[in-house]
mmCIF file of C-alpha atoms in Angstrom:
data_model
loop_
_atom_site.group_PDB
_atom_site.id
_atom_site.type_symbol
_atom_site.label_atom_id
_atom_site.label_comp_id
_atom_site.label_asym_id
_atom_site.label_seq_id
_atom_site.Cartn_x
_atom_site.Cartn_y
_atom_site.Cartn_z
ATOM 1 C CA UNK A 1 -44.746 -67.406 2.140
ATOM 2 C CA UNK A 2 -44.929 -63.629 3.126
ATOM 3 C CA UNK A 3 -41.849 -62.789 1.283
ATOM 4 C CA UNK A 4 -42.914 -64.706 -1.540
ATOM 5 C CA UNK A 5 -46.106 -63.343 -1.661
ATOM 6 C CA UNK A 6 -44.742 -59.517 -1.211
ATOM 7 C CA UNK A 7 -42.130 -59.995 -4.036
ATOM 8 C CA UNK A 8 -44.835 -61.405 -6.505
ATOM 9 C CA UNK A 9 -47.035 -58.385 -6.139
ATOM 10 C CA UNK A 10 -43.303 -56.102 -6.786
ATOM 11 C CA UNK A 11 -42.660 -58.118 -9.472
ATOM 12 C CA UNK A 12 -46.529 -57.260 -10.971
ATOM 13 C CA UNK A 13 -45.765 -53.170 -10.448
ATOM 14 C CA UNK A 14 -46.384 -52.602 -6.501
ATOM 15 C CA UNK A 15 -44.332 -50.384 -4.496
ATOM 16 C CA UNK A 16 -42.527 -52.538 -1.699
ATOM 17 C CA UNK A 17 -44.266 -52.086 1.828
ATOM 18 C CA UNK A 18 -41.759 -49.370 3.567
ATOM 19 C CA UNK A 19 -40.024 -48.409 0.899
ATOM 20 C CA UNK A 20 -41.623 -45.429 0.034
ATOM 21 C CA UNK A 21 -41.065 -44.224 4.024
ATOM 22 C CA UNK A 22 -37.164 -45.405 3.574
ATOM 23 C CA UNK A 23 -36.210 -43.664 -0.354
ATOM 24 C CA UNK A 24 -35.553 -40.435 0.420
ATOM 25 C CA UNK A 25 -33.612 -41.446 3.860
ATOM 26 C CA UNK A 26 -30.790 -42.977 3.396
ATOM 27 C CA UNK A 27 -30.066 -44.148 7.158
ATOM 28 C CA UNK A 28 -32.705 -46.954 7.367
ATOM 29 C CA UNK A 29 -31.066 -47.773 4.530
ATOM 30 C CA UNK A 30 -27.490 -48.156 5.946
ATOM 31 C CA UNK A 31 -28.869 -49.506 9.170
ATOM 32 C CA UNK A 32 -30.946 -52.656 6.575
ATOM 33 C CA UNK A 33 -27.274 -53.189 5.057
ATOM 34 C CA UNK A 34 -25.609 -53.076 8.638
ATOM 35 C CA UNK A 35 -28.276 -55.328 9.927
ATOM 36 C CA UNK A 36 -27.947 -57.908 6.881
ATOM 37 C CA UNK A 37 -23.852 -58.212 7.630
ATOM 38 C CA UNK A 38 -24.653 -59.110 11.551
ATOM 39 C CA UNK A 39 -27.070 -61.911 9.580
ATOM 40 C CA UNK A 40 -24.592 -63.687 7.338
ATOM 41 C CA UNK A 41 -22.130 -63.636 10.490
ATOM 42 C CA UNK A 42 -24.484 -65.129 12.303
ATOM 43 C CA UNK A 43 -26.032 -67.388 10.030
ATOM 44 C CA UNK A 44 -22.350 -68.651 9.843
ATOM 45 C CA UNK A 45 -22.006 -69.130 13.096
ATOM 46 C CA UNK A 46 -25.289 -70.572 14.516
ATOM 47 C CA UNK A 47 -24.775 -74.468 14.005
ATOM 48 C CA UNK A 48 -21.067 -74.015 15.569
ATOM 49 C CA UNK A 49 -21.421 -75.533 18.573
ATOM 50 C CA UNK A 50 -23.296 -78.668 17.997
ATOM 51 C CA UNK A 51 -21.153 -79.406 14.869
ATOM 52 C CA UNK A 52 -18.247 -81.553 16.870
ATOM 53 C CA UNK A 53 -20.656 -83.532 18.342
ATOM 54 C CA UNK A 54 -22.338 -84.314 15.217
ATOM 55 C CA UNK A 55 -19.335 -85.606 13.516
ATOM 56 C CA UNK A 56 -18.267 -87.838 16.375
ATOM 57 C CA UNK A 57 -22.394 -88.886 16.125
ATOM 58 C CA UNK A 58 -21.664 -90.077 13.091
ATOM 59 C CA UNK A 59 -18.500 -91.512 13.638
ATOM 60 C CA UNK A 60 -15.751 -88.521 12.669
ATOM 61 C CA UNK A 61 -12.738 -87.442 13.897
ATOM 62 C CA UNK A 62 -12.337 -84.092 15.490
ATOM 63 C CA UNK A 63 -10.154 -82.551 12.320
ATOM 64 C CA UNK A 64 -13.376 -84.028 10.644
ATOM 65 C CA UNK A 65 -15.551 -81.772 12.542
ATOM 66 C CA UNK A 66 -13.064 -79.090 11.048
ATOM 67 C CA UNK A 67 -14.103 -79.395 7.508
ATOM 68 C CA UNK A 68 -17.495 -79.676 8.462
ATOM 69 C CA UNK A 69 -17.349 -76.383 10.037
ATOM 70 C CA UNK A 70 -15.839 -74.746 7.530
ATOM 71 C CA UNK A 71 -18.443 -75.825 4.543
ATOM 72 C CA UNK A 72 -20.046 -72.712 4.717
ATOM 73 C CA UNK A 73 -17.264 -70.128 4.695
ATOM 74 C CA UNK A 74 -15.721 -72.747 2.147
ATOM 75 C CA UNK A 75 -19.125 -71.978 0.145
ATOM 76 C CA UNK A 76 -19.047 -68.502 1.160
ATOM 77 C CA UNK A 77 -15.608 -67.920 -0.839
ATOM 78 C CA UNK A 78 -16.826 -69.447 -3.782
ATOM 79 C CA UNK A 79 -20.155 -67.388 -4.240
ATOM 80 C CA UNK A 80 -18.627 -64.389 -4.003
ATOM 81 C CA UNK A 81 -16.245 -65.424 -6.578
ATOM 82 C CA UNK A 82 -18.895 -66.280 -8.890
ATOM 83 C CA UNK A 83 -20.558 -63.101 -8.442
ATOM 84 C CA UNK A 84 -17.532 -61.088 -8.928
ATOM 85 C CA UNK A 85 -16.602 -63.520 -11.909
ATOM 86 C CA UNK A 86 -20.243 -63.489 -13.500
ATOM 87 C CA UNK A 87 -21.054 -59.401 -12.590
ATOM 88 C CA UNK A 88 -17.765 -57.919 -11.958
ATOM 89 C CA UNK A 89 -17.460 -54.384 -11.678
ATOM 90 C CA UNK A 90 -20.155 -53.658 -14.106
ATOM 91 C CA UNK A 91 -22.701 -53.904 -11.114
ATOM 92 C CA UNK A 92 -21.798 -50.511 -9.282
ATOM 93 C CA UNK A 93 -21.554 -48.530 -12.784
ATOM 94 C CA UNK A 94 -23.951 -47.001 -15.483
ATOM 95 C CA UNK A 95 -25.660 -50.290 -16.202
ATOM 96 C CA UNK A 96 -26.800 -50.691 -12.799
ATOM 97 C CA UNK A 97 -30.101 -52.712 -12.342
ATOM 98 C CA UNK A 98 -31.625 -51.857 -8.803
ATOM 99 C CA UNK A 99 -34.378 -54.448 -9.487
ATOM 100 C CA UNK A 100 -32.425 -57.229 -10.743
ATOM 101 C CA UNK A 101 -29.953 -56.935 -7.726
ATOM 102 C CA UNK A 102 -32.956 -56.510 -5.027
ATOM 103 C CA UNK A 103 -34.068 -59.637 -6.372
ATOM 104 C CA UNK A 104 -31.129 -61.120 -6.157
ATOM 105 C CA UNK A 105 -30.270 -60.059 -2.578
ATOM 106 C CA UNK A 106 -33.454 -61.441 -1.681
ATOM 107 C CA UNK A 107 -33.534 -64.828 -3.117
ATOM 108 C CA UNK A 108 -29.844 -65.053 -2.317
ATOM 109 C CA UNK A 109 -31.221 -64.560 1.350
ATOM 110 C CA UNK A 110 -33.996 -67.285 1.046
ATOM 111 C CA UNK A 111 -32.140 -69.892 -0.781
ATOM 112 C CA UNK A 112 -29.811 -69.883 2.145
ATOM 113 C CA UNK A 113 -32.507 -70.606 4.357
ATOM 114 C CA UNK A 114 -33.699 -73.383 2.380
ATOM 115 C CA UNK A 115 -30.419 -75.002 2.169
ATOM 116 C CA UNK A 116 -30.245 -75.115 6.522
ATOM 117 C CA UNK A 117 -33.491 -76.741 6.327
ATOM 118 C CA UNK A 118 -31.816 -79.528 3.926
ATOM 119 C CA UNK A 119 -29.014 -79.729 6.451
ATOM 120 C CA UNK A 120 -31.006 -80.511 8.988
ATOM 121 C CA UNK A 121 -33.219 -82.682 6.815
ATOM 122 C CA UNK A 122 -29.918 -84.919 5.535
ATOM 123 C CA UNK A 123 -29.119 -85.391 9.005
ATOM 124 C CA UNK A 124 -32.521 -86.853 9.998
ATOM 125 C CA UNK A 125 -32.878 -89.135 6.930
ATOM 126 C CA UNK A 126 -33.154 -92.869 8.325
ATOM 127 C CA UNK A 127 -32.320 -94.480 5.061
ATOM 128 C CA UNK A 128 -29.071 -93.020 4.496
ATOM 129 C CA UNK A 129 -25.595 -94.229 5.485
ATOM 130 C CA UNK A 130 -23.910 -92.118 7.464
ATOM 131 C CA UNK A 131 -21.039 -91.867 4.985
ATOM 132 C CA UNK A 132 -24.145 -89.909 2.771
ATOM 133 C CA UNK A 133 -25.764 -88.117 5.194
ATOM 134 C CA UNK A 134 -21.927 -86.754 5.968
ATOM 135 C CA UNK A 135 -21.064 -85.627 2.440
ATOM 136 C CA UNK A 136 -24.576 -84.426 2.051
ATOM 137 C CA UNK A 137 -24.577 -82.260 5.132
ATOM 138 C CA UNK A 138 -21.388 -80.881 4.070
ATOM 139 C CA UNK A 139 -22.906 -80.113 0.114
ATOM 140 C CA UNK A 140 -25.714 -78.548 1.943
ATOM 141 C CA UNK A 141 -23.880 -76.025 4.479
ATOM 142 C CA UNK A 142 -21.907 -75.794 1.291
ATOM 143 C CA UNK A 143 -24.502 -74.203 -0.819
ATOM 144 C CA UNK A 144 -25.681 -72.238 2.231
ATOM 145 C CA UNK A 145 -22.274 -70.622 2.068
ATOM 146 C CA UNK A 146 -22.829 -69.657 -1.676
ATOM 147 C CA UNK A 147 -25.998 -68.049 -1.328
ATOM 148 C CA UNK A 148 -24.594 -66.203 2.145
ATOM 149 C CA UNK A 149 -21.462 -65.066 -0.548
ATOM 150 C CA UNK A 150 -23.618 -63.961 -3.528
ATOM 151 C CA UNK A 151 -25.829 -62.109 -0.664
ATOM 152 C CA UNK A 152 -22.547 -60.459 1.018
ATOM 153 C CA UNK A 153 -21.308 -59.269 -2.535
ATOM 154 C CA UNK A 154 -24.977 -57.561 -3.217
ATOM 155 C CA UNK A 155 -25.370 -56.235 -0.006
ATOM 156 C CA UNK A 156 -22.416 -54.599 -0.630
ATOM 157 C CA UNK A 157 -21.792 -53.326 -3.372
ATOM 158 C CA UNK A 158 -25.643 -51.545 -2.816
ATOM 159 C CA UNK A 159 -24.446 -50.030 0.850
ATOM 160 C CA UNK A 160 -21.840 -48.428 -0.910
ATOM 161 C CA UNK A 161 -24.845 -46.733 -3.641
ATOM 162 C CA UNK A 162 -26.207 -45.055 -0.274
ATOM 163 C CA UNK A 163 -23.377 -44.075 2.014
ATOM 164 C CA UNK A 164 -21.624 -40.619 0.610
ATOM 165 C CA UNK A 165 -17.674 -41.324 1.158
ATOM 166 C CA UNK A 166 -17.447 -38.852 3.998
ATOM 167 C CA UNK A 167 -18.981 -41.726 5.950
ATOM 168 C CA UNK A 168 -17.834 -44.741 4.812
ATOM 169 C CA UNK A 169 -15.267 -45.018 7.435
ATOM 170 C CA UNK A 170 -17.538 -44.920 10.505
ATOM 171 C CA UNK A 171 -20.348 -47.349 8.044
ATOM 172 C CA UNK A 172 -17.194 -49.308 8.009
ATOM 173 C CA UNK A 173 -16.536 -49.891 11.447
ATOM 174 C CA UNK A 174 -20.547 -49.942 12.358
ATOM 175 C CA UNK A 175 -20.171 -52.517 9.583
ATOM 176 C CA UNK A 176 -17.729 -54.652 11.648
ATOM 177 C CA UNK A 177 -19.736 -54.101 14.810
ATOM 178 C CA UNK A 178 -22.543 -55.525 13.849
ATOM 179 C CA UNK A 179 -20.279 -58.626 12.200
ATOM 180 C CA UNK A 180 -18.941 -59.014 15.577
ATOM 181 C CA UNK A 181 -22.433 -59.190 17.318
ATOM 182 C CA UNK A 182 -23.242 -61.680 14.674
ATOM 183 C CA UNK A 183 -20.066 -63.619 15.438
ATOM 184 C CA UNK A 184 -21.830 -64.320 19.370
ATOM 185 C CA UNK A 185 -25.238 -64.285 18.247
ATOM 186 C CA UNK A 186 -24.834 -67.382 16.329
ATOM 187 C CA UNK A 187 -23.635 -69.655 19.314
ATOM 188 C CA UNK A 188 -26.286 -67.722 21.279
ATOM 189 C CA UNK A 189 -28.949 -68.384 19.462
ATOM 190 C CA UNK A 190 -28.021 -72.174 18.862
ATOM 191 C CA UNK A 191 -27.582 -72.476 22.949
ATOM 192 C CA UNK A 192 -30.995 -70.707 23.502
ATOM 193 C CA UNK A 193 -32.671 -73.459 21.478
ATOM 194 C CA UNK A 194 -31.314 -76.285 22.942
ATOM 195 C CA UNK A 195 -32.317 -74.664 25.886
ATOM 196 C CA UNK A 196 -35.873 -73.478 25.179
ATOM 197 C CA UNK A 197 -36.718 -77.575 23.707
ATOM 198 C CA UNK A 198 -34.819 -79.357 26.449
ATOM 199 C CA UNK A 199 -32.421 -80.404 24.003
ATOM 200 C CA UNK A 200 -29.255 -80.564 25.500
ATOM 201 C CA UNK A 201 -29.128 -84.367 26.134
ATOM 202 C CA UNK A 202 -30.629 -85.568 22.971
ATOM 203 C CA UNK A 203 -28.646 -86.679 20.130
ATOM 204 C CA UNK A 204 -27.367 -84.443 18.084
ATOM 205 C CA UNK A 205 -28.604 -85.170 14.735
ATOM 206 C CA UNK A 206 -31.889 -84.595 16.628
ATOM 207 C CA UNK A 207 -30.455 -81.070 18.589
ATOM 208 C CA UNK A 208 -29.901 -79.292 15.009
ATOM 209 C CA UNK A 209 -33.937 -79.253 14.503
ATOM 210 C CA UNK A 210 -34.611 -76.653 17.172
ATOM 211 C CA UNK A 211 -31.527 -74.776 16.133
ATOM 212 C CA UNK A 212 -32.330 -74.544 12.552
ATOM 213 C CA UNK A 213 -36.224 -73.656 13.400
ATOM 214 C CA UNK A 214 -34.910 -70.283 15.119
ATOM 215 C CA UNK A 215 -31.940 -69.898 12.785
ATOM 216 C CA UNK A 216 -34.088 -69.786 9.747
ATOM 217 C CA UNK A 217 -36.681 -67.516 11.556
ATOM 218 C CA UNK A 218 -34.344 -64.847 12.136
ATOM 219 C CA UNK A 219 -33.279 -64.716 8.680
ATOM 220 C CA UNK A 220 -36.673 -64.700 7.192
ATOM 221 C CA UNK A 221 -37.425 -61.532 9.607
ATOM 222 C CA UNK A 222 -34.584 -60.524 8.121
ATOM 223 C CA UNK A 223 -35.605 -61.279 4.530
ATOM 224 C CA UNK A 224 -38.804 -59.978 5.476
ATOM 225 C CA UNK A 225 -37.463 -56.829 6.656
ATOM 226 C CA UNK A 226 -35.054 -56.350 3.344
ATOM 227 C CA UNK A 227 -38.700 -57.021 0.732
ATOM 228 C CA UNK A 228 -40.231 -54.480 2.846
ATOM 229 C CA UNK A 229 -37.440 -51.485 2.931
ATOM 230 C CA UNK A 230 -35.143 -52.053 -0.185
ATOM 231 C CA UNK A 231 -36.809 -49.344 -2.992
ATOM 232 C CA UNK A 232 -36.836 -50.489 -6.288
ATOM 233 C CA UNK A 233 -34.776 -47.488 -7.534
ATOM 234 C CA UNK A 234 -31.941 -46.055 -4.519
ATOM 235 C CA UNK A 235 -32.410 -42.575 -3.639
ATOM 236 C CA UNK A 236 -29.357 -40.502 -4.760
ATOM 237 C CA UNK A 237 -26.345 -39.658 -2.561
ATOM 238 C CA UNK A 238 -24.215 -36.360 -3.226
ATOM 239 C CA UNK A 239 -22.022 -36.946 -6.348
ATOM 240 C CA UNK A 240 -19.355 -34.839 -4.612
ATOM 241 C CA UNK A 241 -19.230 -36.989 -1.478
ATOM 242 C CA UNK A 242 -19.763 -40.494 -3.902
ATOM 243 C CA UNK A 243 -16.726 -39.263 -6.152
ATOM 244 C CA UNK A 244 -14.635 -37.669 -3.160
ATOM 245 C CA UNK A 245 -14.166 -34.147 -4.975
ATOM 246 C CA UNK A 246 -15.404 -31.082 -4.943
ATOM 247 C CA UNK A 247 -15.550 -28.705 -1.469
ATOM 248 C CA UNK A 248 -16.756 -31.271 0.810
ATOM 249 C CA UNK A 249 -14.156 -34.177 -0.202
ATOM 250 C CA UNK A 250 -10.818 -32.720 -1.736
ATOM 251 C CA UNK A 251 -8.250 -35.223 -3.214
ATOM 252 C CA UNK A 252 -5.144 -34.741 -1.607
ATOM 253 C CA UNK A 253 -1.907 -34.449 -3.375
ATOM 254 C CA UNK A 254 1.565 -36.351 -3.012
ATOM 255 C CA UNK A 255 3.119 -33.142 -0.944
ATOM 256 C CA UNK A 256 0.501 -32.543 1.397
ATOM 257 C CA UNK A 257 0.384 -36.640 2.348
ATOM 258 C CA UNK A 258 3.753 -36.616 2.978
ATOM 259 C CA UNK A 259 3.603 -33.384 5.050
ATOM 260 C CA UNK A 260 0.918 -33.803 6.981
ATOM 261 C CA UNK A 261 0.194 -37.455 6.731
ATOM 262 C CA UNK A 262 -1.185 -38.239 10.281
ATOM 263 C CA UNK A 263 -4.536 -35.911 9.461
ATOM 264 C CA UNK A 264 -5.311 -37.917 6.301
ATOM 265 C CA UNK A 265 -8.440 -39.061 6.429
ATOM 266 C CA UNK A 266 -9.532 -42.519 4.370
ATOM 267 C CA UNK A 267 -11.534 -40.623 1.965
ATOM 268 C CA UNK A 268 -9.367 -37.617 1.276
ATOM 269 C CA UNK A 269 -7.063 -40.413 0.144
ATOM 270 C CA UNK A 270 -6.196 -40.594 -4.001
ATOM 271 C CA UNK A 271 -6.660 -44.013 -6.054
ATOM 272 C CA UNK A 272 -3.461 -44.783 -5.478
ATOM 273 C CA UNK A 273 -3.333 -44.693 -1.572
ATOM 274 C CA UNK A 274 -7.133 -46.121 -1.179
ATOM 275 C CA UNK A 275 -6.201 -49.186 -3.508
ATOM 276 C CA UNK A 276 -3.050 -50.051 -1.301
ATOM 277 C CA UNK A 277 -4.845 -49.153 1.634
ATOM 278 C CA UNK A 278 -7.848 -51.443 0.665
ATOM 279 C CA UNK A 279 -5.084 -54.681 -0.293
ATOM 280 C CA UNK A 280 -3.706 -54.196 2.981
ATOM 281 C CA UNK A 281 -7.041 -54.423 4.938
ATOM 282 C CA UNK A 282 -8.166 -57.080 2.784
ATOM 283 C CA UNK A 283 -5.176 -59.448 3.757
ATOM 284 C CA UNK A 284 -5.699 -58.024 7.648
ATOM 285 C CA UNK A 285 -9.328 -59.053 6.735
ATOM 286 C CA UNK A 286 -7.987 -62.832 5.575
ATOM 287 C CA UNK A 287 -5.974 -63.546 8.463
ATOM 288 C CA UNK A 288 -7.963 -62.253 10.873
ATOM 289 C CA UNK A 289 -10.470 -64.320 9.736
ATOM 290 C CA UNK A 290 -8.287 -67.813 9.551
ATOM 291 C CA UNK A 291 -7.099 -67.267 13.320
ATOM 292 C CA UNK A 292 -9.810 -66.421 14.410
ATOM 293 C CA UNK A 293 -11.799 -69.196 13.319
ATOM 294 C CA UNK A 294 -9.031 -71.442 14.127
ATOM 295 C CA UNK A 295 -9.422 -70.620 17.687
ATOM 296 C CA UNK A 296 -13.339 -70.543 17.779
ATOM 297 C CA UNK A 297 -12.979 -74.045 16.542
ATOM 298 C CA UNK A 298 -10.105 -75.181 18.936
ATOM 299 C CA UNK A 299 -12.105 -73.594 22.020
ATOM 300 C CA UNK A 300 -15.180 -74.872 21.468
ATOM 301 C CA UNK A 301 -13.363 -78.490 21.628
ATOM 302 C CA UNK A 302 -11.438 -77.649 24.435
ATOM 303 C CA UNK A 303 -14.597 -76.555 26.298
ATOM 304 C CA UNK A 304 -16.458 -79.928 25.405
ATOM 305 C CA UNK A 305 -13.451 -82.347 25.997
ATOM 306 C CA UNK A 306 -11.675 -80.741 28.943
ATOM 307 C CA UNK A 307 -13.911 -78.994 30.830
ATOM 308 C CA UNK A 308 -16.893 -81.598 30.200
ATOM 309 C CA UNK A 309 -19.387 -79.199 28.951
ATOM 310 C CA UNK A 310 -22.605 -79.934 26.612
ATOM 311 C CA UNK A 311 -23.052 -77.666 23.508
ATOM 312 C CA UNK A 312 -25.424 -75.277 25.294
ATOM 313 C CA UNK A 313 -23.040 -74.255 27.731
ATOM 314 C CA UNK A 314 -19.888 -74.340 25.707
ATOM 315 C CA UNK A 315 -22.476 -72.146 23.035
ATOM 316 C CA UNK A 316 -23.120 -70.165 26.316
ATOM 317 C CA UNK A 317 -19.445 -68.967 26.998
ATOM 318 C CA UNK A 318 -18.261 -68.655 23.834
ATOM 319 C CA UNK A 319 -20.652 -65.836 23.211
ATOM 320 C CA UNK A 320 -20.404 -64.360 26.597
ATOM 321 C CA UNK A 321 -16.785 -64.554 25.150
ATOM 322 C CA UNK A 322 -17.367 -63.214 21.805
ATOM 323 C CA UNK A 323 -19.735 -60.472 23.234
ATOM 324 C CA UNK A 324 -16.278 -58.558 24.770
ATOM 325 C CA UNK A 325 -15.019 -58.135 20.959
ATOM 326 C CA UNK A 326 -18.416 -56.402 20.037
ATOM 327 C CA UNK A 327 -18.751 -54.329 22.708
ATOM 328 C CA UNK A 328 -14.923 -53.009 22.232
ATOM 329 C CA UNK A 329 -15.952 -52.129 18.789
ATOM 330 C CA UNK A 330 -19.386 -50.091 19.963
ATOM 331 C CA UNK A 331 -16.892 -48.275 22.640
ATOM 332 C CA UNK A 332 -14.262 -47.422 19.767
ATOM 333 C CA UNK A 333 -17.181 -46.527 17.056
ATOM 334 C CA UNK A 334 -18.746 -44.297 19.861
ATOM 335 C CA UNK A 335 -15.870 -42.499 20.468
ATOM 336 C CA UNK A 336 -15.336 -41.600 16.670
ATOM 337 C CA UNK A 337 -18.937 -40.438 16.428
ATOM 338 C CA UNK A 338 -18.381 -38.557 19.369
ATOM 339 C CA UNK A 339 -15.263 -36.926 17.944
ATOM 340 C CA UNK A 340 -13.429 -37.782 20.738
ATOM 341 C CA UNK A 341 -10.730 -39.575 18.226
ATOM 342 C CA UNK A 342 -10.017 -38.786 14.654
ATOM 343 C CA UNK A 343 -10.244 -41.933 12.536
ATOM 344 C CA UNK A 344 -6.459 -40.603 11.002
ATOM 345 C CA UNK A 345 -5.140 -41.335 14.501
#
């Protein structure tokens, strides 16, 4: 109601709460985008391990539980394609519409929320089959996934408005960082409120309540915290660092790459180079993604069949698991900040 409230009074000509404090410094900024990656991860990730239970509650195999889990990046795919097919790359040119993308970003952010409520809603309904209530719940972490895709696509394409390219390759990897945190977080979380109601021996269809009480919490801080920060109009970046040229940035040429191509750094890169080097990353990106999903999935199973455990616990190890990854990636961003490793090396 906050949010709401705050948005209606931009919408009538007031400045956003913080905004002011955060235009002309661009690292709260950064750190807002950073912060709303580690949400979608964890948004994501947050009914993961009560979802095999679920679908043997209501009477589903475990490659059932698969699809299940999988709604939301399923959804997730498909509202990013429908921002990139409806906005394309019109959004981070001349016709740029702050207003109309903060808007979006936070709405996006909201209507997500509201669709985990409906999940958990479906699931209590006492007058459905459980046929519905299992296509519904999927439809519902379905649209979830869209709004978490449209949100991603914003988010991003504004982060890049606000990070000069002589940074982008550190935002990058504090980018993936905070992914990674969100990646444990969401088991965390989903363990900490079984654990905080006493739910861990309840049914499930009655253990996703708690969960989706403190999912949707977090993200309204977090939609909260992106009404009150995000400016209506981004402060300005240097051109030289945006574009890459002039004496801060230089573009290098075909003889000095293949001279001296370990000191290349990402940005001194031309089109060329960056576009191969960004199709390359973005298929790491894809099957990264597909094994390791495919082995959250397998070892939260593994966890619950084999070694007996309840959903807290196997939502307890996974992240104590998952919490190794993310603090591998603070050590390696730390050392680049520190200079003690060139990210060309």
């Amino acid at each position: 109601v906050a949010v709401l409230l705050h948005e209606a009074a931009v919408c009538f000509g007031c400045t956003p709460l913080l905004s002011l404090w955060a235009f002309r410094r661009v690292r709260p900024l950064q750190s807002a985008f950073a912060l709303f990656q580690m949400d979608l991860f964890m948004s994501g990730m947050v009914f993961l391990p009560i979802m095999y239970d679920l679908a043997d509650d209501m009477g589903r195999s475990a490659a059932s539980s698969g699809l299940l889990m999988s709604a939301n990046q399923l959804g997730f795919a498909v509202g990013a394609g429908l921002w990139k097919k409806t906005v394309g790359d019109v959004s981070d040119g001349p016709g740029w519409n702050q207003a109309v993308h903060r808007r979006t970003l936070i709405l996006s952010q909201l209507a997500g929320s509201a669709a985990s409520v409906g999940a958990c809603l479906v699931v209590q309904a006492p007058s459905l089959s459980d046929d519905t209530i299992w296509f519904l719940l999927i439809g519902a972490l379905a649209l979830k996934g869209i709004c978490s895709g449209i949100f991603f696509m914003v988010s991003q394409v504004m982060s890049m408005r606000v990070v000069p390219m002589t940074e982008r390759t550190i935002f990058g990897l504090t980018v993936v960082l905070m992914r990674n945190i969100g990646l444990f977080a969401g088991p965390l979380i989903c363990s900490a409120a079984l654990t905080m109601t006493s739910s861990q021996e309840v049914s499930p269809r009655q253990q996703i309540i708690p969960v989706c009480v403190l999912a949707c919490t977090v993200g309204m801080c977090i939609a909260a915290f992106a009404v009150a920060v995000l400016p209506m109009d981004l402060p300005d970046v240097d051109e030289a660092a945006i574009s890459g040229k002039g004496s801060s940035a230089e573009v290098i040429n075909e003889d000095s790459v293949a001279s001296n191509s370990s000191e290349i750094k990402p940005e001194d890169m031309d089109d060329d180079r960056r576009r191969k080097t960004m199709w390359l990353m973005m298929w790491y990106t894809v099957e990264r993604a597909i094994t390791i999903t495919g082995i959250e999935v397998a070892s939260l199973m593994i966890f619950e069949v084999e070694y007996g455990m309840n959903s807290t616990e196997s939502g307890f190890t996974f992240a104590l698991a998952g919490g190794m990854s993310a603090l591998i990636s603070f050590v390696f961003v730390l050392i680049l900040i520190k200079g003690l490793l060139s990210d060309s090396r």
